[in-house]
């Protein structure tokens, strides 16, 4: 009986040590992820892969494909789907949110611990856009809100791909 109790105590002790190492390893990887995200945001060199869209009008839906938003220095590459009303459109140029443009007024704030809020403006020959991005440092979960001058607003969610 004493041997059984001794083996049980040893097994529980080993399990606790292993769990402690896994927690420590997990926190180190989250810290490394947070550092990579912060560095990419500050360097203005990152990509957000989009997997869900929320139009102003109509149903929310998952999106298939390789939709993304990429910021490289003073340039944004927007490859995002668009559903919504357009108030004024140029004839024959329906690019919507598929374009490459210059980034203006790039601002990063931290409204709460672990969250980066990025805002910037860009424009095409069709419209002016204001992008609001919320990126969580530890897991890279990202939310994008796009407001346009001549069309309905639309939101997206996805993951920070760097």
mmCIF file of C-alpha atoms in Angstrom:
data_model
loop_
_atom_site.group_PDB
_atom_site.id
_atom_site.type_symbol
_atom_site.label_atom_id
_atom_site.label_comp_id
_atom_site.label_asym_id
_atom_site.label_seq_id
_atom_site.Cartn_x
_atom_site.Cartn_y
_atom_site.Cartn_z
ATOM 1 C CA UNK A 1 0.000 0.000 0.000
ATOM 2 C CA UNK A 2 2.878 2.379 0.850
ATOM 3 C CA UNK A 3 4.426 1.732 -2.560
ATOM 4 C CA UNK A 4 1.147 2.550 -4.287
ATOM 5 C CA UNK A 5 0.825 5.873 -2.412
ATOM 6 C CA UNK A 6 4.484 6.668 -3.148
ATOM 7 C CA UNK A 7 4.023 5.956 -6.883
ATOM 8 C CA UNK A 8 0.850 8.058 -6.926
ATOM 9 C CA UNK A 9 2.646 11.020 -5.316
ATOM 10 C CA UNK A 10 5.551 10.698 -7.778
ATOM 11 C CA UNK A 11 3.163 10.520 -10.765
ATOM 12 C CA UNK A 12 1.254 13.605 -9.617
ATOM 13 C CA UNK A 13 4.519 15.458 -9.036
ATOM 14 C CA UNK A 14 5.824 14.621 -12.503
ATOM 15 C CA UNK A 15 2.538 15.663 -14.091
ATOM 16 C CA UNK A 16 2.666 18.996 -12.260
ATOM 17 C CA UNK A 17 6.250 19.617 -13.403
ATOM 18 C CA UNK A 18 5.364 18.822 -17.015
ATOM 19 C CA UNK A 19 2.319 21.099 -16.905
ATOM 20 C CA UNK A 20 4.455 23.889 -15.454
ATOM 21 C CA UNK A 21 6.954 23.560 -18.284
ATOM 22 C CA UNK A 22 4.181 23.612 -20.893
ATOM 23 C CA UNK A 23 2.690 26.766 -19.368
ATOM 24 C CA UNK A 24 6.121 28.420 -19.303
ATOM 25 C CA UNK A 25 6.802 27.398 -22.909
ATOM 26 C CA UNK A 26 3.365 28.673 -23.951
ATOM 27 C CA UNK A 27 3.892 32.035 -22.288
ATOM 28 C CA UNK A 28 7.306 32.367 -23.939
ATOM 29 C CA UNK A 29 5.817 31.659 -27.370
ATOM 30 C CA UNK A 30 3.017 34.202 -26.724
ATOM 31 C CA UNK A 31 5.614 36.787 -25.728
ATOM 32 C CA UNK A 32 7.627 36.045 -28.871
ATOM 33 C CA UNK A 33 4.451 36.339 -30.985
ATOM 34 C CA UNK A 34 3.576 39.651 -29.315
ATOM 35 C CA UNK A 35 7.076 40.961 -29.987
ATOM 36 C CA UNK A 36 6.919 39.942 -33.670
ATOM 37 C CA UNK A 37 3.523 41.614 -34.089
ATOM 38 C CA UNK A 38 4.663 44.833 -32.377
ATOM 39 C CA UNK A 39 7.833 45.005 -34.477
ATOM 40 C CA UNK A 40 5.937 44.431 -37.739
ATOM 41 C CA UNK A 41 3.372 47.116 -36.884
ATOM 42 C CA UNK A 42 6.024 49.657 -35.949
ATOM 43 C CA UNK A 43 8.018 48.848 -39.108
ATOM 44 C CA UNK A 44 4.856 49.123 -41.225
ATOM 45 C CA UNK A 45 5.477 45.740 -42.779
ATOM 46 C CA UNK A 46 2.683 43.234 -42.172
ATOM 47 C CA UNK A 47 -0.166 41.243 -43.710
ATOM 48 C CA UNK A 48 -3.560 40.374 -42.288
ATOM 49 C CA UNK A 49 -5.260 37.332 -43.820
ATOM 50 C CA UNK A 50 -9.039 37.790 -43.830
ATOM 51 C CA UNK A 51 -11.478 34.941 -43.211
ATOM 52 C CA UNK A 52 -14.758 36.664 -42.257
ATOM 53 C CA UNK A 53 -16.656 39.721 -43.517
ATOM 54 C CA UNK A 54 -19.428 41.848 -42.052
ATOM 55 C CA UNK A 55 -21.064 44.152 -44.602
ATOM 56 C CA UNK A 56 -23.154 47.079 -43.389
ATOM 57 C CA UNK A 57 -26.177 45.607 -45.171
ATOM 58 C CA UNK A 58 -26.715 41.923 -45.738
ATOM 59 C CA UNK A 59 -25.558 38.764 -44.016
ATOM 60 C CA UNK A 60 -22.179 38.211 -42.411
ATOM 61 C CA UNK A 61 -20.210 35.400 -43.979
ATOM 62 C CA UNK A 62 -16.992 33.456 -44.081
ATOM 63 C CA UNK A 63 -14.849 34.182 -47.102
ATOM 64 C CA UNK A 64 -12.891 31.583 -49.005
ATOM 65 C CA UNK A 65 -9.762 32.412 -50.866
ATOM 66 C CA UNK A 66 -6.674 34.383 -50.119
ATOM 67 C CA UNK A 67 -8.110 37.768 -49.178
ATOM 68 C CA UNK A 68 -5.679 39.990 -47.328
ATOM 69 C CA UNK A 69 -4.559 43.473 -46.410
ATOM 70 C CA UNK A 70 -0.829 44.183 -46.651
ATOM 71 C CA UNK A 71 1.026 47.270 -45.470
ATOM 72 C CA UNK A 72 4.582 47.727 -46.750
ATOM 73 C CA UNK A 73 6.068 51.014 -45.679
ATOM 74 C CA UNK A 74 3.972 53.788 -47.203
ATOM 75 C CA UNK A 75 2.008 51.426 -49.478
ATOM 76 C CA UNK A 76 -1.137 49.405 -48.841
ATOM 77 C CA UNK A 77 -2.215 46.418 -50.923
ATOM 78 C CA UNK A 78 -5.897 45.807 -50.332
ATOM 79 C CA UNK A 79 -7.309 42.575 -51.711
ATOM 80 C CA UNK A 80 -10.660 42.406 -49.930
ATOM 81 C CA UNK A 81 -14.157 41.402 -51.067
ATOM 82 C CA UNK A 82 -16.857 44.065 -51.065
ATOM 83 C CA UNK A 83 -20.623 43.824 -50.655
ATOM 84 C CA UNK A 84 -22.685 46.947 -50.139
ATOM 85 C CA UNK A 85 -24.214 49.997 -51.715
ATOM 86 C CA UNK A 86 -22.120 52.325 -53.854
ATOM 87 C CA UNK A 87 -23.323 55.923 -53.872
ATOM 88 C CA UNK A 88 -21.194 57.167 -56.741
ATOM 89 C CA UNK A 89 -19.158 55.034 -59.125
ATOM 90 C CA UNK A 90 -16.964 55.821 -62.093
ATOM 91 C CA UNK A 91 -18.002 54.079 -65.276
ATOM 92 C CA UNK A 92 -16.024 50.886 -65.959
ATOM 93 C CA UNK A 93 -13.587 51.058 -63.023
ATOM 94 C CA UNK A 94 -15.200 48.918 -60.310
ATOM 95 C CA UNK A 95 -12.069 48.010 -58.298
ATOM 96 C CA UNK A 96 -13.791 48.439 -54.907
ATOM 97 C CA UNK A 97 -11.307 47.215 -52.263
ATOM 98 C CA UNK A 98 -8.857 45.590 -54.701
ATOM 99 C CA UNK A 99 -6.072 48.110 -55.181
ATOM 100 C CA UNK A 100 -2.611 49.270 -54.264
ATOM 101 C CA UNK A 101 -2.262 52.784 -52.914
ATOM 102 C CA UNK A 102 -0.265 55.197 -50.795
ATOM 103 C CA UNK A 103 -0.740 55.260 -47.012
ATOM 104 C CA UNK A 104 -1.451 58.638 -45.383
ATOM 105 C CA UNK A 105 -1.730 59.551 -41.698
ATOM 106 C CA UNK A 106 -0.564 56.177 -40.342
ATOM 107 C CA UNK A 107 -1.148 56.256 -36.569
ATOM 108 C CA UNK A 108 -0.684 53.470 -34.017
ATOM 109 C CA UNK A 109 -2.238 53.737 -30.558
ATOM 110 C CA UNK A 110 -2.629 51.293 -27.703
ATOM 111 C CA UNK A 111 -6.106 51.851 -26.205
ATOM 112 C CA UNK A 112 -5.633 48.939 -23.804
ATOM 113 C CA UNK A 113 -2.885 46.514 -22.905
ATOM 114 C CA UNK A 114 -2.258 43.925 -25.602
ATOM 115 C CA UNK A 115 -4.111 45.784 -28.376
ATOM 116 C CA UNK A 116 -2.718 47.887 -31.205
ATOM 117 C CA UNK A 117 -5.133 50.218 -32.999
ATOM 118 C CA UNK A 118 -3.882 51.323 -36.401
ATOM 119 C CA UNK A 119 -5.570 53.970 -38.515
ATOM 120 C CA UNK A 120 -4.574 55.229 -41.923
ATOM 121 C CA UNK A 121 -6.058 56.741 -45.041
ATOM 122 C CA UNK A 122 -5.612 55.929 -48.692
ATOM 123 C CA UNK A 123 -7.282 56.819 -51.953
ATOM 124 C CA UNK A 124 -7.814 55.504 -55.443
ATOM 125 C CA UNK A 125 -9.278 57.088 -58.547
ATOM 126 C CA UNK A 126 -12.665 55.733 -57.313
ATOM 127 C CA UNK A 127 -12.782 56.669 -53.645
ATOM 128 C CA UNK A 128 -11.110 57.755 -50.385
ATOM 129 C CA UNK A 129 -10.800 55.129 -47.652
ATOM 130 C CA UNK A 130 -10.222 55.241 -43.913
ATOM 131 C CA UNK A 131 -8.926 51.965 -42.446
ATOM 132 C CA UNK A 132 -9.170 51.108 -38.744
ATOM 133 C CA UNK A 133 -7.274 47.980 -37.681
ATOM 134 C CA UNK A 134 -7.349 46.360 -34.245
ATOM 135 C CA UNK A 135 -4.596 43.780 -33.755
ATOM 136 C CA UNK A 136 -4.139 41.749 -30.596
ATOM 137 C CA UNK A 137 -0.424 41.282 -29.913
ATOM 138 C CA UNK A 138 -0.477 37.850 -28.250
ATOM 139 C CA UNK A 139 -2.498 35.843 -30.750
ATOM 140 C CA UNK A 140 -2.595 38.064 -33.861
ATOM 141 C CA UNK A 141 -6.393 38.197 -34.058
ATOM 142 C CA UNK A 142 -7.237 41.198 -36.227
ATOM 143 C CA UNK A 143 -10.281 43.286 -37.078
ATOM 144 C CA UNK A 144 -10.466 45.666 -40.035
ATOM 145 C CA UNK A 145 -13.068 48.376 -40.494
ATOM 146 C CA UNK A 146 -13.118 50.179 -43.855
ATOM 147 C CA UNK A 147 -15.021 53.420 -44.274
ATOM 148 C CA UNK A 148 -15.305 54.872 -47.760
ATOM 149 C CA UNK A 149 -16.526 58.215 -48.993
ATOM 150 C CA UNK A 150 -18.726 56.822 -51.795
ATOM 151 C CA UNK A 151 -19.815 53.395 -50.530
ATOM 152 C CA UNK A 152 -21.106 51.576 -47.455
ATOM 153 C CA UNK A 153 -18.689 50.690 -44.669
ATOM 154 C CA UNK A 154 -17.601 47.071 -44.279
ATOM 155 C CA UNK A 155 -15.698 45.124 -41.599
ATOM 156 C CA UNK A 156 -13.491 42.055 -41.681
ATOM 157 C CA UNK A 157 -11.804 39.750 -39.219
ATOM 158 C CA UNK A 158 -8.772 37.568 -39.681
ATOM 159 C CA UNK A 159 -5.295 36.770 -38.454
ATOM 160 C CA UNK A 160 -2.025 38.602 -38.457
ATOM 161 C CA UNK A 161 0.218 36.782 -40.918
ATOM 162 C CA UNK A 162 3.200 39.156 -40.776
#
